[in-house]
Structures are given as C-alpha cells and as structure tokens.
Amino acid sequence: SLLQALHQLYYDPNIENKNLAQKWLMQAQVSPQAWHFSWLLLNMDKVPEIQYFGASALHIKISRYWNDIPADQYESLKSQLFTHITRFASGSKIVLTRLCVALASLALSMMPEAWPCAVADMVRMFQAEDSNVDGRARCLALLELLTVLPEEFQTSRLPQYRKGQVRSVLAQECGSVFPLLEQLLQQQDSPGFIKQKVLKCFSSWVQLEIPLMDCENLIQAAFTSLQDPELFDTAVEAVVNAISQPDAQRYVNTLLKLIPPVLGLQEQLRQAVQSGDMETSHGICRIAVALGENHSRALLDQVEHWQSFLALVNMIMFCTGIPGHYPVNETTSSLTLTFWYTLQDDILSFEPDKQAVYQQVYRPVYFQLVDVLLHKAQFPSDEEYGFWSSDEKEQFRIYRVDISDTLMYVYEMLGAELLSSLYDKLGRLLTNTEQPSTWQHTEALLYGFQSIAETIDVNYSDVVPGLIGLIPRISISNVQLADTVMFTIGALSEWLADHPVMINNVLPLVLQALGNPELSISSVSTLKKICRECKYDLPPYAANIVAVSQEVLMKQIHKTSQCMWLMQALGFLLSALQVEEILKNLHSLITPYIQQLEKLADETPNPSNKLAIIHILGLLSNLFTTLDISHHDDDHESTEVKKLPVQQGPNPVVVVLQQVFQLIQKVLSKWLNDAQVVESVCAIFEKSVKTLLDDFAPMVPQLCEMLGQMYSTIPQASAIDLTRQLVHIFAHEPAHFPPIKALFLLVTSVTLTLFQQGPRDHPDIVDSFMQLLAQALKRKPDLFLCSNLDVKAVFQCGVLSLKFPEAPTVKASCGFFTELLPRCGEIAPVGQVVHENGKVLLQAVLEGVGGQASRSLMDHFAEILFALNKHCFSYLSVWIKEAMQQDGFPSARVSPEQKETFSQQILRERVNKRRVKEMVKEFTLLCRGLHGTEYTADY
C-alpha cells in the first residue's frame, strides 16, 4: 500500500487522490515502521521517486525524532548510510543528496561526544579505494556530503546551547576540508564540474563563521576561477559569501590583502561593459561592493592604506555610473547605492580630526557621485522610452526613487554647497543659447533639487529665489519634465509660504497644468500643497483657483481620487476667506452637484447612478475634511499674525449641510439597503464633525434623528461608527448630549435584537458596536447607569463576540471588556453584572487561549485576564480554579500541573501587564502543542 500511495502521489491525474496519498505518506514517514520500510525503498530495483521517499523518511526520523533512536544503533545507522551513499554515488542525484542530508543530520546530532572527528572520518571513508565505484563519482559524493553539512546545520532544530557547541566543532574541522578543496581546485586535471562543486562547498562552509585568514587560500583560488566562464557565477558566490560574513571584519590584514585582487578585476570589468556582457559586470560589481560595503569602517581605520581603499571606492563609482540605461542595458548600478550610505555614515562617525582628513579626500568623490547619479536618473530618448515595457518603466521609476533617497542622504555630507552646484548647472543649461540642452538633462537636475527640497528644510538656502525665477524659463516639451516641474514647485510650497511675493511666479503654471489629464497627479497634489501651506496668502488668487478647478471638475478631466484631492485643496483655500466669501464660493462650487444629486435622487436605483451618487457625496466629504475656519489644525507659528478675526454666526459648512440635509435624507431613503451609499452619507458627517468639533453642534439633533431612523430600518456599521464619533466629541457638552444619548440607547437596543436573531452574518456591525461601547465607557461611563440600558444583555453580546472567527471583531470585543472591567467599582450595574456573569467571560477567554482563537489575538486576551485580576481578584481566584477543573479544558494537551502553574502565575501578577502577556503566549503554545517547535521561533 506504501508503493501504491507513492504511485498515486506521483502519477495519479486526480488531484484529490494525490492529496489523500500525500497526507497518508506524511503520516507514514513519522511512524515507527519508517525505519524498516525506508531501507527497502532504497533498493536499486526501485524507481528514483520511490528511493527519494525512502531517503526523505530517514532524514525526517533522524532530524526530528533523534531521541527515539537507541544509542547502540548509532554505529550501524552510520555505516548503512555510508554504504548507501557510496552505492548511489553514481546513481540518482536527488536520492544521493537526500542521503547526504540524512548522514549530515546524524553527524550533527552525534558530534562531538558520540562521533568525535565526524568530518575527518567522512573525508577518510570516501578517499579509501573502492574498486566498485569510480573515483570521480566518489569525489562528487564526498563534496555533496560536505556541502550539505553546513546547510543542514543552519536549518537544524538543535537546541541553542548545542548549536554553539556544534558550530565551534565544525569550524575546527574545516582543517580536514579546506586542504582537500584547495588541492582539487589546483589540480590541472580536475574537470570543471568538480571545481564547480568545490566552490559551492566552500561557499557553504564560510557561513559557519570560519576565521577569514583560514579562508585566504581558497578565496585567492576563487579569484583565479573568475577567469573561467564556466566557473564564474559559482566563484562570485564563493568570494561574496566569504567576504560578507559578519566575523570577517576582525581580520583586517586579510581584508587589505583582498583589495589588490579586487582591483585586478577592473580590466575584465571594462571588457564586459564594452561587449555588453551584463552577467560578468554584475558579478564583479557584487564582489567590489561586498568588500566596500561590509568593511568600509575597518578599511577606513587603516589610514596609511587610504590610497588603496580610495581606488576601491573609485572602482565602485565606475559601477554606479556604468554606461547604459537601468534596467534595460544594465542592472548593476542599483547594487552600489547602499555602499554610498555606509561609507558616508562611517566617515561622519569618526572623531573631528580624522573626519576632517577624510572629508577632504571624499567631498570631491561625493560631488562626482551626485553628477553620476543625476546622469543615471536621466530618461532615455523619447523614441527609446517608447519601446520599454510597462514593467521596465516601473523598475526605472523605483530606481529613480532610490537615487532620490541617496541624494537626500548625501546632502548631510555636502550641505548647502550641493544646492548651489545644482542651481549653477541648471542656470548654465537654461541660459546657454549656443547649445540647446535636452529636456532629459534639465529634468534630471530639477529632479535632484526636488529630491532634496522634499525632505530638507530649504528655507535658509539663498538659491531658491533664483530657482523659482528659473522655473518659468523652462520650455516644457513633454510630460516627464512637466511632472518634475510640478513636483519641484510642490516641494517648495513651505518656502513659498514664507516668501509669498513669489507665489505668482509659479501659480499660473500649476493652474495651466490642471487642465492636462496627463499631469493629473502632479498638478493636483502640488495645488493641494500650495493651498495647505500658503492659504493665508491666496485670497487674491482664490477666485481664479476656484474657477479653474470648477472647470476641470465639470469637464471630468481627472480620475476620482484626484477629484477628491482637488476638493481638499479647495477646502484649505476657502478656510482663509471671509464667511460671506466662503458661502459665495461654496454656492457656485456645490450648486451643480446638488442639481445632479436632485436628479439622481428621483431615479430608480441602478449601478451607474449609484457610482454617480457616491462620487458626489465623496466630493462633499473631501471638501468638508479641510474647510476649517476655526483653524484647529494651524500649527505654524508664523501664521499666528495672519489669523482672521473670530467668525460670528453659523459655520459655513453647517449652513451648507442644513441646506442639503433633506436631499441627503431623500437619497438615503432610496438606498438604505446599500452599505456603500450609507457609508458615503455617513462619511460627509463624520468628516465634518472631525473638522468642526463643537461648531457642528447645530446639526446634532437632526443628524441623531436621521441616524436613528436609518439604523432602526437597516442596521449598518457606518451608522454606528458615526454615533461613536458623536459620543467622543460631545460627551462633555451637556447642552448637546441628550439627542446623542437617545441615539446611543436606540442603537444598543436595535443591536441587541440583532444578536437575538443571529449576529454571525454581521461581523462588521458587531465590531463597530463593540468599539462604540468601549468609547462610551471611556468618555461617558454614566451611560451605563441608564435604567433602559440592559447591561447584562450587552455583557452577554460581548462574550458571544469573543468567539467570532473574524480577528478584528474579537479584538474590538476585548477592547470593550478592557474598558468595562475597571468600572466595576464605580458603576453599580456594571459591578453586579460582572460579579454574576464574569465566570462565563473567563470561560470564553480561556477557550480562546486554549486554541479557539487566532494566536495573533493573545495579547488582547491577556489584557482581559489582567483587568479581571486587577478589578475582580477575589472572584477570579474562585472562577479560574473551577474552570481549570474541567477535564480537557481549555485543551487536552495541558496537564493539571501546567494548568495550576498558569493559574497561580496569573493570580500573582497584578502590576506588570507585559508579564501577563508572556504567560498567556507561553500557555497558548502548550495548549496548541506547539511549545518548543520551530513554529514558536518567530512568535
């Protein structure tokens, strides 16, 4: 039946039979019979797939069930494996590898006590003459075994203390391995495939933190192998792995010896670049970067060798500026970018004197780097760019972002001089009439400027006024250049706020770009930045900005999200005007949409008018998100002076909302079934409440009434979320709270009814409801004193919600209980319900910890246990004892002793919440049978 199952797994076309076979075979591999059948499956008359399964089963038994193997069987197991490996040396490669992995696992478990010189023994066994097996095949089998040994060590499940012990034994045993590898590489008659295997084996061993000086001969031999095209890739891996191991920086003399051979690769690199051999240039670049990036600090410390390190830096510079466009003609330059970060960090970390010396050497290098990077950031010719695939264009975009980040970083080293040099180059380029420049060149310089101005405060730079003066002189001939001009203006919006006289230089360009759909993202985001940063200086331009925006909105030039941004921009703009001006502009801006909405409200609901309704409601809520005449969000000290007098009379947003309220109710009545439309309506009010805060008060009564009607007819999560917002903002406003209190009680009673009918289909409503209750307890706990609030029913709903499969819902329920339990003392109805029903809550929490709930929620369950212990200690000690006495609860995998230990730990810890979280994590792993397995490593 085993062979039958294997046959099903490999050859049966029916996927269900395959799955069943696989499940059955997985169980077979870990069964006690596996020892017996594995050897039978390895018979030479079986096909490789079946032999492979036998070898795998052996590996699983040795690596996972080592403790089941009696010590007196170690030797026979070892010799059987050696025999089979020799037998398969000229057989199937996949089976040979699995057998080597099994023997490697055996060696790691036995060394050093039970098998003292394991590696030396392996080498000796395979070098012994064996007339049946060809010498080369034996040599390959030994190399395979030596290669998988360190790999198996890296993935092995040895306990931590054993790992350290075995690592040092292996590192010592490299003395048996490296001489053999050196000999095989140096022998003239060694065939290529053996040398390849040798280099792979060396690559595998260097990851065991072997002293770099012990690797020196093999690294030099790997450098020689780089000349052989067949060995090139493997040799690169070997050199890079050897140089990159963290321990290598301790061996500075060896590192210094490696610089000349790396520099010696420059000729080969130049030829590869000339002949367009991307693989070779990539490989050589990886080696130079590995040495530079991993060891720049150690090499910079050797001041007397500064010239040889500088030569290495220049070689890396050549790789950064490698000819051709990334990613089409080259993929190498991107590998070098982090090197420049590392080098700069290391230089700037020296004490002042040494730093000054290195600044002198490296400032010119970094100025050259800026030129090289801006050259690499240039777009190809329009014709060439037209042939690029969308994937190549996207890779190039990301590459330019990486260059931008590097330039921003380099600013720390070069400072204001960097901006001056960019400005001078741009000025020369734009004023040189003899040699008209390409747009690509102009764009790259502007891009460099924008990269720095976006994140670094350029308010103190003396070149920005000049730059703003140059921008209108740029003849914009194509989209990429226009985009960069826009983003550069956007990056300078804070500077413009401090120098308002310059706004008129650039605003016309932005307004003109708004009409071009290809510049949608850059023009709208730039206008939004200007309106946000410079709003107090924009009133003279407001009429013009509103008119242009209205026109592009009506022409539907932009996609939905840009329309929303544009509305936010207008909200910022209008915030700085006088109230009557705001109302006048709002009127002209919104009227066309209100008319559309009135038409739509009369139509029978269908998918296309639904989209139109959601779009209009979205425009309104985005406008109200930023339209704030009370200036809640102003944190610029400089704007204090410009603040407008406090407004009298109702807030303009409230005026508009009251005008459209009935229309919105009409839309709602038709679309009450549609969660998205309801959500869009709620969003308008939610954004307005958040922005207006107490100014929203006049709207509270009618909004509460509408929400109550909506929720009673068809409950939707978005209505609860808006109720939560109202509770949050008006909790301490006795004048405005009564309608909100009535709404809270109504929503609660409707939701309790929903729970009686079966809440499983509405996890989103339950989630929002739990968040509403938590907010009420936080901001207005006396709501729980209302005679018509059924605290017991609410508590029971919370317990039910803890058992939902949806993690966000469970998290919200935990949040509710974490707020509820501390109120036991001050709110009598809460105390009474918790004392009478708390045991049910504890039971639900323990079920979750016992394995019913996702492991990601354990911290939230721990918070409930902590709160129970802190606020209901005398009850908890009785409840936990009773709960834990149930057989197999909360999991059959934990013993009575483990349950008792956990209970005592929890009851003892009333101060440190983090400790309780750790206890719960530990206990949940025991309950799930995962304790001490590889699953817990990342937990």
Coordinates of C-alpha atoms in Angstrom, one line a residue, residues 215-638:
C215 CA 39.8 31.0 4.0
E216 CA 42.6 33.1 2.4
N217 CA 44.0 30.4 0.0
L218 CA 40.5 29.4 -1.2
I219 CA 39.4 33.0 -1.7
Q220 CA 42.5 33.5 -3.9
A221 CA 41.8 30.3 -5.8
A222 CA 38.2 31.5 -6.3
F223 CA 39.6 34.8 -7.7
T224 CA 41.6 32.7 -10.2
S225 CA 38.4 30.8 -11.1
L226 CA 36.7 34.1 -12.1
Q227 CA 38.7 33.9 -15.4
D228 CA 37.0 30.6 -16.3
P229 CA 33.5 31.5 -17.8
E230 CA 32.1 28.1 -16.7
L231 CA 33.1 28.7 -13.0
F232 CA 32.4 32.5 -13.0
D233 CA 29.0 32.5 -11.2
T234 CA 29.9 30.0 -8.6
A235 CA 33.2 31.7 -7.9
V236 CA 31.4 35.1 -7.4
E237 CA 29.1 33.5 -4.9
A238 CA 32.0 32.0 -3.0
V239 CA 34.0 35.2 -2.8
V240 CA 30.9 37.3 -1.9
N241 CA 29.9 34.8 0.8
A242 CA 33.4 34.7 2.3
I243 CA 33.8 38.5 2.3
S244 CA 30.3 39.2 3.7
Q245 CA 30.3 37.0 6.8
P246 CA 29.9 39.4 9.8
D247 CA 33.0 38.0 11.5
A248 CA 35.3 38.9 8.7
Q249 CA 35.9 42.5 9.8
R250 CA 38.2 41.2 12.6
Y251 CA 40.8 40.1 10.1
V252 CA 41.9 43.5 8.7
N253 CA 45.2 42.2 7.3
T254 CA 43.4 39.7 5.2
L255 CA 40.9 42.3 4.1
L256 CA 43.8 44.6 3.0
K257 CA 45.3 41.6 1.0
L258 CA 42.0 41.2 -0.8
I259 CA 41.9 44.8 -2.2
P260 CA 44.6 44.2 -5.0
P261 CA 42.8 41.1 -6.5
V262 CA 39.5 43.0 -6.5
L263 CA 41.2 46.0 -8.2
G264 CA 42.7 43.4 -10.6
L265 CA 39.3 42.6 -11.9
Q266 CA 38.9 46.1 -13.4
E267 CA 40.2 45.1 -16.9
Q268 CA 37.8 42.2 -17.0
L269 CA 35.0 44.5 -15.9
R270 CA 35.8 47.1 -18.6
Q271 CA 35.8 44.4 -21.3
A272 CA 32.5 43.0 -20.0
V273 CA 30.9 46.5 -20.2
Q274 CA 32.3 47.1 -23.7
S275 CA 30.9 43.8 -25.0
G276 CA 27.6 44.2 -23.2
D277 CA 28.2 41.1 -21.0
M278 CA 25.8 42.1 -18.2
E279 CA 26.3 38.9 -16.1
T280 CA 30.1 39.4 -15.8
S281 CA 29.9 43.1 -14.9
H282 CA 27.2 42.3 -12.4
G283 CA 29.3 39.6 -10.7
I284 CA 32.4 41.7 -10.5
C285 CA 30.4 44.7 -9.1
R286 CA 28.9 42.4 -6.4
I287 CA 32.5 41.5 -5.3
A288 CA 33.7 45.1 -5.1
V289 CA 30.5 46.2 -3.2
A290 CA 30.7 43.2 -0.8
L291 CA 34.3 44.3 0.2
G292 CA 33.4 48.0 0.3
E293 CA 30.1 47.9 2.0
N294 CA 30.8 45.3 4.7
H295 CA 34.2 46.6 5.7
S296 CA 34.4 50.3 4.9
R297 CA 34.8 51.1 8.6
A298 CA 37.6 48.6 9.2
L299 CA 39.4 49.7 6.0
L300 CA 39.0 53.5 6.6
D301 CA 40.6 52.9 10.0
Q302 CA 43.8 51.8 8.2
V303 CA 44.7 55.4 7.4
E304 CA 48.1 54.6 5.9
H305 CA 46.3 52.5 3.3
W306 CA 43.9 55.3 2.3
Q307 CA 45.0 55.2 -1.4
S308 CA 44.2 51.6 -2.0
F309 CA 40.8 52.0 -0.3
L310 CA 40.2 55.1 -2.4
A311 CA 41.0 53.0 -5.5
L312 CA 38.3 50.5 -4.5
V313 CA 35.8 53.4 -3.9
N314 CA 36.6 54.7 -7.5
M315 CA 36.0 51.2 -8.8
I316 CA 32.6 51.2 -7.1
M317 CA 31.9 54.6 -8.6
F318 CA 32.6 53.2 -12.0
C319 CA 30.0 50.5 -11.2
T320 CA 27.5 53.2 -10.1
G321 CA 28.0 55.1 -13.4
I322 CA 28.1 52.0 -15.6
P323 CA 27.1 53.0 -19.2
G324 CA 23.5 52.3 -20.4
H325 CA 20.0 52.8 -19.0
Y326 CA 18.9 50.9 -16.0
P327 CA 17.1 48.3 -16.1
V328 CA 17.3 47.8 -19.9
N329 CA 21.0 47.9 -20.7
E330 CA 22.4 47.3 -17.2
T331 CA 21.2 46.1 -13.8
T332 CA 24.4 46.7 -11.9
S333 CA 24.3 50.3 -10.7
S334 CA 21.5 49.8 -8.3
L335 CA 23.6 47.3 -6.3
T336 CA 26.0 50.1 -5.3
L337 CA 23.7 52.6 -3.8
T338 CA 23.8 51.3 -0.2
F339 CA 27.6 51.4 -0.3
W340 CA 27.5 55.2 -0.5
Y341 CA 25.2 55.4 2.6
T342 CA 27.6 53.1 4.5
L343 CA 30.7 55.0 3.5
Q344 CA 29.2 58.4 4.5
D345 CA 28.0 57.1 7.9
D346 CA 31.4 55.7 8.6
I347 CA 33.2 58.9 7.7
L348 CA 30.8 61.0 9.7
S349 CA 31.3 58.7 12.8
F350 CA 35.0 59.5 13.2
E351 CA 36.3 61.9 15.7
P352 CA 36.6 65.5 14.3
D353 CA 40.3 65.4 13.3
K354 CA 40.1 62.1 11.4
Q355 CA 36.8 63.2 9.9
A356 CA 38.3 66.4 8.6
V357 CA 41.0 64.4 6.8
Y358 CA 38.5 62.1 5.2
Q359 CA 36.1 64.9 4.3
Q360 CA 38.9 66.5 2.3
V361 CA 39.5 63.2 0.4
Y362 CA 35.8 62.3 -0.1
R363 CA 33.9 65.5 -0.6
P364 CA 35.1 65.7 -4.2
V365 CA 34.2 62.0 -4.6
Y366 CA 30.6 62.7 -3.3
F367 CA 30.2 65.7 -5.7
Q368 CA 31.3 63.4 -8.5
L369 CA 28.7 60.8 -7.2
V370 CA 25.9 63.5 -7.5
D371 CA 26.8 64.1 -11.1
V372 CA 26.9 60.3 -11.8
L373 CA 23.6 59.7 -10.1
L374 CA 21.8 62.6 -12.0
H375 CA 23.2 61.2 -15.2
K376 CA 21.9 57.8 -14.4
A377 CA 18.5 59.3 -13.5
Q378 CA 18.0 60.8 -16.9
F379 CA 15.2 59.4 -19.1
P380 CA 16.2 57.8 -22.4
S381 CA 15.3 59.4 -25.7
D382 CA 11.5 59.6 -26.3
E383 CA 11.9 57.1 -29.1
E384 CA 13.8 54.6 -26.9
Y385 CA 11.5 55.0 -23.9
G386 CA 8.6 54.2 -26.2
F387 CA 9.9 50.7 -26.7
W388 CA 10.2 50.0 -23.0
S389 CA 7.7 47.6 -21.4
S390 CA 5.5 48.8 -18.6
D391 CA 7.5 46.6 -16.2
E392 CA 10.8 48.2 -17.3
K393 CA 9.3 51.7 -16.8
E394 CA 8.1 50.8 -13.3
Q395 CA 11.6 49.4 -12.4
F396 CA 13.1 52.6 -13.7
R397 CA 10.7 54.7 -11.6
I398 CA 11.7 52.8 -8.4
Y399 CA 15.3 53.2 -9.3
R400 CA 14.9 56.9 -9.6
V401 CA 13.2 56.9 -6.1
D402 CA 16.3 55.1 -4.8
I403 CA 18.6 57.7 -6.4
S404 CA 16.4 60.5 -4.9
D405 CA 16.8 58.9 -1.4
T406 CA 20.6 58.7 -1.9
L407 CA 20.8 62.4 -3.0
M408 CA 18.8 63.4 0.1
Y409 CA 21.2 61.4 2.3
V410 CA 24.3 62.9 0.6
Y411 CA 23.0 66.3 1.4
E412 CA 24.1 65.7 5.0
M413 CA 27.7 65.4 3.8
L414 CA 27.7 68.2 1.2
G415 CA 25.2 70.6 2.7
A416 CA 24.1 73.9 1.0
E417 CA 27.0 73.7 -1.5
L418 CA 25.2 70.8 -3.1
L419 CA 22.1 73.0 -3.8
S420 CA 24.3 75.8 -5.2
S421 CA 26.1 73.5 -7.6
L422 CA 22.8 72.1 -8.9
Y423 CA 21.5 75.7 -9.3
D424 CA 24.6 76.8 -11.2
K425 CA 24.4 73.8 -13.5
L426 CA 20.7 74.4 -14.2
G427 CA 21.2 78.1 -14.7
R428 CA 24.0 77.5 -17.3
L429 CA 21.8 74.9 -19.0
L430 CA 18.8 77.2 -19.3
T431 CA 20.7 80.4 -20.3
N432 CA 23.1 78.8 -22.8
T433 CA 21.8 79.8 -26.2
E434 CA 24.6 78.3 -28.3
Q435 CA 24.0 74.7 -27.2
P436 CA 20.3 74.0 -26.6
S437 CA 20.1 71.3 -23.9
T438 CA 18.0 68.1 -24.0
W439 CA 14.9 68.1 -21.8
Q440 CA 16.3 65.0 -20.1
H441 CA 19.3 66.9 -18.8
T442 CA 17.1 69.7 -17.4
E443 CA 14.6 67.2 -15.9
A444 CA 17.4 65.3 -14.0
L445 CA 18.8 68.5 -12.4
L446 CA 15.4 69.6 -11.3
Y447 CA 14.7 66.1 -10.0
G448 CA 17.9 66.3 -7.9
F449 CA 16.7 69.6 -6.5
Q450 CA 13.2 68.3 -5.8
S451 CA 14.7 65.2 -4.0
I452 CA 16.4 67.4 -1.5
A453 CA 13.7 70.1 -1.1
E454 CA 11.1 67.5 -0.4
T455 CA 12.5 66.4 2.9
I456 CA 15.1 69.0 3.9
D457 CA 14.2 72.5 5.1
V458 CA 15.5 74.8 2.3
N459 CA 14.2 77.9 3.9
Y460 CA 17.7 79.1 4.6
S461 CA 19.0 78.4 1.1
D462 CA 20.0 81.5 -0.9
V463 CA 19.5 79.7 -4.3
V464 CA 15.7 79.0 -4.0
P465 CA 14.6 82.5 -5.2
G466 CA 16.8 82.1 -8.2
L467 CA 15.4 78.6 -8.9
I468 CA 11.8 79.9 -8.6
G469 CA 12.9 82.6 -11.1
L470 CA 14.3 80.0 -13.5
I471 CA 11.3 77.7 -13.5
P472 CA 9.1 79.8 -15.8
R473 CA 12.0 79.9 -18.3
I474 CA 11.9 76.1 -18.8
S475 CA 10.4 75.3 -22.1
I476 CA 8.2 72.3 -21.2
S477 CA 8.1 69.9 -24.1
N478 CA 7.0 66.7 -22.6
V479 CA 5.1 65.0 -19.7
Q480 CA 8.1 63.8 -17.6
L481 CA 9.6 67.2 -17.5
A482 CA 6.3 68.8 -16.7
D483 CA 5.7 66.4 -13.9
T484 CA 9.1 67.1 -12.3
V485 CA 8.5 70.9 -12.6
M486 CA 5.2 70.4 -10.8
F487 CA 6.6 68.2 -8.0
T488 CA 9.5 70.7 -7.6
I489 CA 7.0 73.5 -7.1
G490 CA 5.1 71.3 -4.6
A491 CA 8.4 70.6 -2.7
L492 CA 8.9 74.3 -2.4
S493 CA 5.4 75.1 -1.1
E494 CA 6.6 75.7 2.5
W495 CA 9.2 78.1 1.2
L496 CA 6.5 79.9 -0.8
A497 CA 4.5 80.4 2.4
D498 CA 7.4 82.3 3.9
H499 CA 8.1 84.3 0.6
P500 CA 4.5 84.9 -0.7
V501 CA 5.6 87.5 -3.2
M502 CA 7.0 84.6 -5.3
I503 CA 3.6 82.7 -5.5
N504 CA 2.6 84.5 -8.6
N505 CA 5.7 83.2 -10.4
V506 CA 4.6 79.6 -10.3
L507 CA 0.8 79.5 -9.6
P508 CA -0.1 80.2 -13.3
L509 CA 2.0 77.1 -14.3
V510 CA 0.1 74.9 -11.8
L511 CA -3.3 76.1 -12.9
Q512 CA -2.4 75.6 -16.5
A513 CA -1.2 72.1 -15.8
L514 CA -4.6 71.3 -14.0
G515 CA -6.2 71.1 -17.5
N516 CA -3.9 68.4 -18.7
P517 CA -5.1 64.9 -17.8
E518 CA -1.5 63.5 -18.2
L519 CA -0.3 65.8 -15.4
S520 CA -3.3 64.9 -13.2
I521 CA -1.4 63.5 -10.2
S522 CA 1.5 66.1 -10.1
S523 CA -0.6 69.2 -10.7
V524 CA -3.4 68.3 -8.3
S525 CA -1.0 67.3 -5.5
T526 CA 1.0 70.5 -6.0
L527 CA -2.0 72.7 -5.9
K528 CA -3.1 70.9 -2.7
K529 CA 0.3 71.5 -1.1
I530 CA 0.2 75.2 -2.0
C531 CA -3.4 75.6 -0.7
R532 CA -2.5 73.9 2.5
E533 CA 0.8 75.8 3.2
C534 CA 0.0 79.2 1.7
K535 CA -3.7 79.6 2.3
Y536 CA -3.4 82.9 4.1
D537 CA -1.7 84.4 1.1
L538 CA -4.0 83.0 -1.5
P539 CA -7.2 85.2 -1.1
P540 CA -6.1 87.5 -4.0
Y541 CA -5.9 84.3 -6.3
A542 CA -8.9 82.5 -4.8
A543 CA -11.5 83.4 -7.5
N544 CA -9.1 82.3 -10.2
I545 CA -8.2 79.0 -8.5
V546 CA -11.9 78.2 -7.8
A547 CA -12.8 79.0 -11.4
V548 CA -10.1 76.8 -13.0
S549 CA -10.9 74.0 -10.5
Q550 CA -14.6 74.1 -11.3
E551 CA -13.9 74.0 -15.0
V552 CA -11.7 70.9 -14.8
L553 CA -14.2 69.2 -12.4
M554 CA -17.0 69.8 -14.8
K555 CA -15.0 68.6 -17.8
Q556 CA -14.2 65.4 -15.8
I557 CA -10.5 65.6 -16.7
H558 CA -9.3 63.8 -13.6
K559 CA -9.8 60.4 -12.0
T560 CA -11.9 60.0 -8.9
S561 CA -9.0 60.2 -6.4
Q562 CA -7.6 63.4 -7.9
C563 CA -11.0 65.0 -7.9
M564 CA -11.1 64.2 -4.1
W565 CA -7.7 65.8 -3.6
L566 CA -8.8 68.8 -5.6
M567 CA -11.8 69.3 -3.3
Q568 CA -9.4 69.1 -0.3
A569 CA -7.2 71.8 -1.9
L570 CA -10.3 74.0 -2.3
G571 CA -11.3 73.3 1.4
F572 CA -7.9 74.7 2.5
L573 CA -8.2 77.6 0.2
L574 CA -11.7 78.6 1.3
S575 CA -10.8 78.3 5.0
A576 CA -8.8 81.6 4.8
L577 CA -11.6 83.7 3.3
Q578 CA -14.3 85.8 5.0
V579 CA -17.5 83.9 5.8
E580 CA -19.6 85.6 3.1
E581 CA -16.9 84.9 0.5
I582 CA -16.8 81.3 1.6
L583 CA -20.5 81.0 1.2
K584 CA -20.5 82.6 -2.2
N585 CA -17.8 80.3 -3.4
L586 CA -19.4 77.2 -1.9
H587 CA -22.6 78.1 -3.6
S588 CA -21.0 78.3 -7.1
L589 CA -18.9 75.2 -6.4
I590 CA -21.6 72.9 -5.0
T591 CA -24.7 74.0 -6.8
P592 CA -24.1 72.0 -10.0
Y593 CA -23.5 68.9 -7.9
I594 CA -26.6 69.5 -5.8
Q595 CA -28.7 69.7 -9.0
Q596 CA -27.2 66.5 -10.3
L597 CA -27.9 64.8 -6.9
E598 CA -31.5 66.0 -7.0
K599 CA -32.0 64.4 -10.4
L600 CA -30.3 61.2 -9.2
A601 CA -32.4 61.0 -6.1
D602 CA -35.6 60.8 -8.3
E603 CA -34.2 57.9 -10.4
T604 CA -34.8 54.3 -9.7
P605 CA -31.6 52.9 -8.1
N606 CA -29.2 51.2 -10.6
P607 CA -25.4 50.6 -10.7
S608 CA -24.5 53.6 -12.8
N609 CA -26.4 56.2 -10.8
K610 CA -25.0 54.6 -7.6
L611 CA -21.5 55.4 -8.7
A612 CA -22.5 59.0 -9.6
I613 CA -24.1 59.4 -6.1
I614 CA -21.1 58.0 -4.3
H615 CA -18.8 60.3 -6.4
I616 CA -20.8 63.5 -5.5
L617 CA -21.0 62.5 -1.8
G618 CA -17.3 61.9 -1.8
L619 CA -16.6 65.3 -3.3
L620 CA -18.6 66.9 -0.5
S621 CA -17.0 65.0 2.3
N622 CA -13.5 65.8 1.0
L623 CA -14.3 69.5 0.8
F624 CA -15.6 69.4 4.4
T625 CA -12.5 67.5 5.6
T626 CA -10.3 70.5 5.1
L627 CA -12.7 73.5 5.3
D628 CA -11.9 74.7 8.7
I629 CA -12.5 78.4 9.6
S630 CA -11.6 77.9 13.3
H631 CA -8.0 76.9 12.3
H632 CA -7.9 73.8 14.5
D633 CA -5.0 72.4 12.5
D634 CA -2.8 75.5 12.3
D635 CA 0.5 74.8 14.0
H636 CA 2.7 77.3 12.0
E637 CA 3.9 79.9 14.5
S638 CA 4.3 82.4 11.6

